[in-house]
């Protein structure tokens, strides 16, 4: 009986978010006149970055507990099951996604049917479904328990996907400026078309009712999910918005850009609260430095900002000033806070995962094993495992307790 009540509650949330009526039908499909051009771009992107151009190296050691080697090309993305099942999903340049066991490395499901590099994968909030998306705009959803495909869709080139935090509702942003939202597995959908610019990133706010999206032209939009209303258009960056995160109070969003600025904005009034101006002090003159990753701490009023040149900025949100700053040898790809801790993970092009104590900027641990740049990493829900993927065609599972 209790499960029935839970299911009814989920259905109510999903219906409130994706409430399709006859008036919405004209807005559901919005084909851009430039669709052919964007498809050409996707084909070009898929042809770039071939394995022969990957810089390989020998790690000082391999502290991983498992290496997954089914992919035959660069692996771009990883997601770990959120509810304790020992499963990971990965996607790569070989046009494949795999669902696999993180204890044994055995393939649980080969997610076939993609037409281009699989660049986005994600489990739903409860792990019931897993979504895989490729560069050509082909999106698939699989039910984890039955290992069956339950839904698929094709749209313009997909930049990112994200599941709703409390419902089986999936969102995606495209290169043509659309944001799609589907109820899974029925496929009921809505679209938001607000700017003629690529939707480079998007984050659902903790309240589950609004979305903040960043665009290639430097704009951001705050969107009410239920009725497709644009609440605010925020013109805070001069170049592409590369990353976003939302604060737990539902009031603040932090955004990073290729213009080397990072702004904390009040999304209720659209005003910038404070700004981090990052240094362009890269030692690599061939590198175009940019803000690559941002994240709010859940335990302290801090925000972490990471730039491609390996610089980390720790910003005090309440005081509106820089608390700490440090740099490491190795370009940064992504940063992520350790749950309920002031410690921060980073991963970079040097193939190393690092854990920092942000209170003093000192290195706590590091994990070696990849032979090329890390493209993505995730932390398990219980904090015991790290999953990472690399240009070396592998995914690795590291134990939090084993480092070098």
XYZ file of C-alpha atoms in Angstrom:
404
model
C 0.000 0.000 0.000
C 2.853 2.373 0.862
C 4.420 1.884 -2.591
C 1.087 2.738 -4.201
C 1.013 6.049 -2.328
C 4.595 6.778 -3.399
C 3.785 6.022 -7.045
C 0.671 8.191 -6.916
C 2.748 11.040 -5.486
C 5.337 10.733 -8.252
C 2.645 10.683 -10.927
C 1.108 13.846 -9.484
C 4.478 15.645 -9.570
C 5.116 14.483 -13.146
C 1.646 15.559 -14.275
C 2.105 18.994 -12.718
C 5.440 19.512 -14.471
C 4.482 18.101 -17.873
C 0.823 19.014 -18.242
C 0.114 18.655 -21.954
C -3.076 20.107 -23.421
C -4.289 20.782 -26.950
C -3.015 24.376 -26.863
C 0.532 23.109 -26.271
C 0.664 20.919 -29.373
C 1.778 23.709 -31.716
C 4.707 24.421 -29.433
C 5.856 20.844 -28.986
C 7.577 20.486 -32.362
C 9.531 23.528 -33.499
C 11.834 22.639 -36.391
C 14.508 25.237 -37.067
C 15.267 26.237 -40.649
C 18.960 25.666 -39.918
C 18.533 22.019 -38.922
C 20.659 20.761 -41.812
C 23.515 23.097 -40.872
C 23.535 21.880 -37.277
C 23.536 18.263 -38.439
C 26.599 19.043 -40.540
C 28.276 20.516 -37.462
C 27.453 17.370 -35.479
C 29.009 15.184 -38.162
C 32.143 17.324 -38.138
C 32.332 17.154 -34.333
C 32.027 13.389 -34.453
C 34.913 13.212 -36.908
C 37.228 15.276 -34.723
C 39.362 14.095 -31.837
C 40.226 10.684 -33.269
C 42.180 8.391 -31.004
C 45.429 8.879 -32.924
C 45.483 12.497 -31.684
C 45.112 11.518 -28.018
C 48.141 12.245 -25.843
C 48.951 9.032 -23.954
C 51.274 8.669 -20.963
C 52.226 6.130 -18.315
C 50.736 6.823 -14.865
C 53.014 6.593 -11.834
C 50.738 3.824 -10.518
C 47.211 2.429 -10.891
C 45.143 2.641 -7.718
C 41.853 1.670 -9.392
C 39.955 -1.386 -8.152
C 38.412 -2.081 -11.579
C 38.984 -1.049 -15.193
C 36.141 -1.278 -17.726
C 37.526 -1.810 -21.237
C 34.549 -2.527 -23.510
C 34.665 0.854 -25.250
C 36.794 1.012 -28.385
C 37.306 4.779 -28.443
C 37.368 7.823 -26.161
C 34.880 7.576 -23.268
C 33.113 10.872 -22.610
C 30.663 10.465 -19.745
C 29.734 8.393 -16.696
C 26.874 8.149 -14.207
C 26.694 5.937 -11.100
C 23.470 4.351 -9.863
C 21.976 6.619 -7.158
C 20.275 3.969 -5.012
C 23.080 1.655 -4.019
C 23.080 -0.792 -6.942
C 26.622 -1.519 -8.113
C 26.057 -0.128 -11.599
C 27.564 2.495 -13.863
C 26.609 3.747 -17.302
C 29.199 5.148 -19.708
C 29.074 6.643 -23.195
C 31.779 7.147 -25.780
C 33.032 8.102 -29.211
C 32.412 4.538 -30.399
C 28.671 5.421 -30.599
C 28.014 3.081 -27.679
C 26.697 3.285 -24.141
C 27.127 0.450 -21.659
C 25.396 -0.312 -18.381
C 27.844 -2.378 -16.335
C 28.533 -3.881 -12.921
C 31.046 -1.854 -10.894
C 32.079 -4.935 -8.867
C 32.811 -7.311 -11.743
C 33.011 -5.108 -14.843
C 30.448 -7.346 -16.573
C 28.163 -5.682 -19.112
C 24.569 -5.562 -17.862
C 23.170 -3.866 -20.968
C 24.675 -2.758 -24.262
C 22.677 0.344 -25.192
C 22.607 -0.099 -28.966
C 21.107 2.107 -31.648
C 23.013 5.359 -31.299
C 24.148 7.125 -34.463
C 27.002 9.249 -33.134
C 29.237 9.726 -30.098
C 27.330 9.215 -26.847
C 28.161 12.352 -24.868
C 25.493 12.350 -22.124
C 24.322 9.569 -19.792
C 22.289 9.807 -16.578
C 20.270 7.705 -14.146
C 16.880 8.990 -13.008
C 16.687 10.210 -9.405
C 15.669 6.766 -8.091
C 17.682 4.681 -10.556
C 14.585 3.268 -12.267
C 15.632 4.554 -15.688
C 18.869 5.410 -17.443
C 19.065 7.893 -20.325
C 21.693 7.985 -23.079
C 22.091 10.753 -25.672
C 24.370 11.192 -28.670
C 25.722 14.134 -30.663
C 23.242 13.628 -33.496
C 20.305 14.299 -31.158
C 19.225 10.691 -30.636
C 17.996 10.106 -27.094
C 17.102 6.756 -25.522
C 15.731 5.708 -22.127
C 16.111 2.209 -20.720
C 14.436 0.593 -17.713
C 17.194 -0.701 -15.454
C 15.288 -3.631 -13.907
C 14.109 -5.136 -17.208
C 17.099 -3.983 -19.335
C 14.608 -2.842 -21.976
C 14.371 0.332 -24.039
C 11.166 2.110 -23.014
C 11.388 5.332 -25.024
C 13.417 7.102 -27.705
C 13.334 10.458 -29.442
C 15.277 12.345 -32.073
C 15.817 16.099 -32.014
C 18.572 18.569 -32.863
C 22.119 18.147 -31.545
C 21.975 17.527 -27.792
C 24.286 19.547 -25.536
C 23.201 18.140 -22.137
C 20.541 16.106 -20.372
C 19.283 16.177 -16.785
C 16.672 14.215 -14.885
C 14.263 15.958 -12.531
C 15.272 15.443 -8.897
C 11.873 14.094 -7.775
C 10.105 12.770 -10.877
C 10.600 10.686 -14.010
C 10.917 13.803 -16.126
C 13.893 14.271 -18.453
C 15.214 17.567 -19.827
C 17.655 18.254 -22.657
C 19.204 21.337 -24.233
C 20.045 21.532 -27.929
C 22.391 23.361 -30.277
C 19.417 25.129 -31.864
C 18.382 26.852 -28.637
C 15.544 24.562 -27.591
C 14.992 22.988 -24.187
C 12.935 19.804 -24.307
C 11.127 18.234 -21.372
C 9.571 14.751 -21.474
C 7.560 12.657 -19.064
C 9.032 9.140 -19.066
C 8.003 6.622 -20.293
C 4.898 8.191 -21.896
C 6.927 10.753 -23.861
C 4.517 13.631 -23.164
C 6.572 16.737 -23.762
C 6.975 20.476 -23.762
C 9.581 22.665 -25.424
C 10.986 26.058 -24.563
C 12.391 28.198 -27.363
C 13.690 31.503 -26.133
C 17.005 32.366 -27.783
C 18.565 31.627 -31.153
C 21.697 30.335 -29.432
C 23.022 26.957 -28.294
C 21.825 25.922 -24.819
C 25.219 25.003 -23.410
C 24.186 24.030 -19.865
C 21.158 23.739 -17.616
C 20.361 23.025 -13.980
C 17.031 22.369 -12.273
C 16.701 24.360 -9.058
C 16.365 22.437 -5.763
C 12.656 23.375 -5.591
C 12.096 21.289 -8.742
C 9.908 23.993 -10.265
C 12.384 26.116 -12.189
C 15.288 25.653 -14.570
C 18.287 27.899 -15.078
C 19.827 27.585 -18.546
C 23.023 29.065 -19.977
C 23.563 29.929 -23.631
C 26.475 30.238 -26.025
C 25.850 33.975 -26.470
C 26.440 34.618 -22.745
C 22.788 34.895 -21.739
C 21.011 32.946 -19.007
C 17.310 32.297 -18.611
C 15.258 31.227 -15.600
C 12.257 29.176 -16.735
C 9.142 28.062 -14.881
C 8.810 24.388 -15.836
C 5.065 24.024 -15.350
C 3.837 26.759 -17.687
C 6.946 27.409 -19.830
C 7.239 31.003 -18.584
C 10.562 32.796 -18.870
C 10.915 34.432 -15.459
C 14.193 36.265 -16.087
C 16.659 36.829 -18.914
C 20.078 37.490 -17.432
C 22.757 39.188 -19.520
C 25.760 38.707 -17.235
C 28.473 37.205 -19.482
C 30.102 38.481 -22.666
C 30.893 34.973 -23.958
C 29.605 31.402 -23.726
C 28.162 30.215 -20.397
C 30.095 26.998 -19.766
C 28.756 25.793 -16.392
C 26.082 26.394 -13.749
C 25.126 25.384 -10.235
C 22.196 26.310 -7.999
C 22.314 27.116 -4.285
C 20.191 25.157 -1.822
C 18.118 28.243 -0.882
C 16.593 28.405 -4.407
C 17.692 32.045 -4.692
C 21.223 31.982 -6.060
C 22.872 30.549 -9.149
C 26.575 30.547 -9.965
C 27.624 30.666 -13.622
C 31.009 30.365 -15.293
C 31.999 31.488 -18.763
C 34.703 31.336 -21.387
C 35.142 35.080 -20.723
C 36.901 34.022 -17.463
C 34.205 35.526 -15.252
C 32.044 33.790 -12.711
C 28.896 35.489 -11.368
C 26.602 34.683 -8.465
C 23.153 35.958 -9.403
C 19.915 36.297 -7.452
C 17.461 34.609 -9.799
C 14.432 36.170 -8.094
C 15.381 39.709 -9.117
C 18.032 39.044 -11.766
C 20.756 41.006 -9.976
C 24.408 39.948 -9.751
C 25.323 39.525 -6.076
C 29.082 39.064 -6.492
C 31.633 38.168 -9.153
C 34.855 36.194 -9.445
C 37.213 37.554 -12.105
C 39.592 34.720 -12.949
C 43.197 35.221 -14.030
C 44.391 34.374 -17.501
C 47.743 33.168 -16.196
C 48.026 29.871 -18.016
C 51.576 28.630 -18.543
C 50.375 26.960 -21.736
C 50.268 29.656 -24.411
C 48.354 27.288 -26.715
C 45.515 26.937 -24.214
C 42.411 29.135 -24.312
C 41.694 29.440 -20.605
C 38.070 29.425 -19.431
C 35.902 28.630 -16.422
C 35.256 24.885 -16.738
C 33.351 23.931 -13.578
C 31.521 25.579 -10.655
C 29.842 24.124 -7.571
C 28.247 25.317 -4.337
C 29.234 23.587 -1.096
C 26.409 21.923 0.834
C 28.118 22.334 4.206
C 29.613 25.832 4.008
C 28.552 29.121 2.365
C 31.256 28.637 -0.255
C 31.451 28.188 -3.999
C 34.287 26.500 -5.884
C 35.353 27.742 -9.310
C 37.771 25.821 -11.534
C 39.496 27.083 -14.669
C 41.067 25.074 -17.454
C 44.604 26.060 -16.444
C 44.213 24.217 -13.119
C 43.394 27.183 -10.879
C 40.788 26.738 -8.142
C 39.046 29.717 -6.560
C 37.151 29.339 -3.284
C 34.539 32.073 -2.998
C 32.802 33.097 0.238
C 29.178 33.530 -0.850
C 28.044 35.435 2.245
C 31.011 37.807 2.408
C 31.208 38.188 -1.375
C 34.974 37.816 -1.484
C 37.734 35.356 -2.336
C 38.535 33.018 0.548
C 41.317 30.953 -1.034
C 43.022 30.274 -4.354
C 45.511 27.662 -5.507
C 46.775 26.036 -8.705
C 48.049 22.591 -9.662
C 50.016 21.255 -12.624
C 47.364 19.843 -14.904
C 44.401 21.310 -16.731
C 41.092 21.063 -14.867
C 38.080 19.378 -16.479
C 35.618 19.118 -13.584
C 35.301 19.724 -9.860
C 32.839 18.248 -7.375
C 32.351 18.577 -3.616
C 32.558 15.507 -1.402
C 29.095 15.172 0.149
C 28.777 16.801 3.588
C 32.421 17.796 3.600
C 34.635 20.826 2.902
C 36.759 18.611 0.638
C 36.735 19.076 -3.121
C 37.496 16.656 -5.969
C 39.104 17.751 -9.218
C 39.940 15.824 -12.377
C 42.098 16.951 -15.237
C 43.822 16.368 -18.520
C 46.789 14.813 -16.695
C 44.657 11.748 -15.847
C 44.746 12.330 -12.080
C 41.832 12.705 -9.653
C 42.700 14.903 -6.677
C 40.992 15.593 -3.352
C 41.645 18.970 -1.729
C 40.936 20.344 1.723
C 39.450 23.707 0.750
C 40.061 25.185 4.192
C 43.775 25.429 3.453
C 44.045 24.438 -0.228
C 46.239 21.446 0.579
C 46.124 18.183 -1.341
C 44.590 15.360 0.733
C 44.629 12.428 -1.699
C 45.110 11.597 -5.354
C 44.178 8.668 -7.564
C 46.290 7.589 -10.555
C 45.614 5.011 -13.243
C 44.384 6.656 -16.442
C 46.814 6.887 -19.348
C 45.189 9.949 -20.939
C 42.972 12.900 -20.067
C 39.975 12.339 -17.805
C 36.744 13.462 -19.483
C 34.266 13.012 -16.618
C 33.953 11.578 -13.111
C 31.258 10.895 -10.503
C 31.110 10.005 -6.805
C 28.836 7.186 -5.579
C 25.843 8.137 -3.418
C 27.426 6.568 -0.323
C 30.747 8.319 -0.967
C 32.736 5.079 -1.156
C 33.574 4.981 -4.886
C 34.819 7.248 -7.642
C 33.924 6.478 -11.249
C 35.924 8.114 -14.057
C 36.233 7.952 -17.841
C 39.096 8.908 -20.107
C 40.484 9.438 -23.562
C 42.405 6.187 -22.971
C 39.163 4.302 -23.900
C 38.571 3.089 -20.339
C 36.358 3.715 -17.354
C 37.783 3.125 -13.890
C 36.359 2.549 -10.428
C 38.438 3.780 -7.497
C 37.849 3.112 -3.817
C 37.777 6.252 -1.702
C 40.092 4.525 0.767
C 42.776 3.561 -1.751
C 44.836 6.407 -3.141
C 48.447 7.095 -4.089
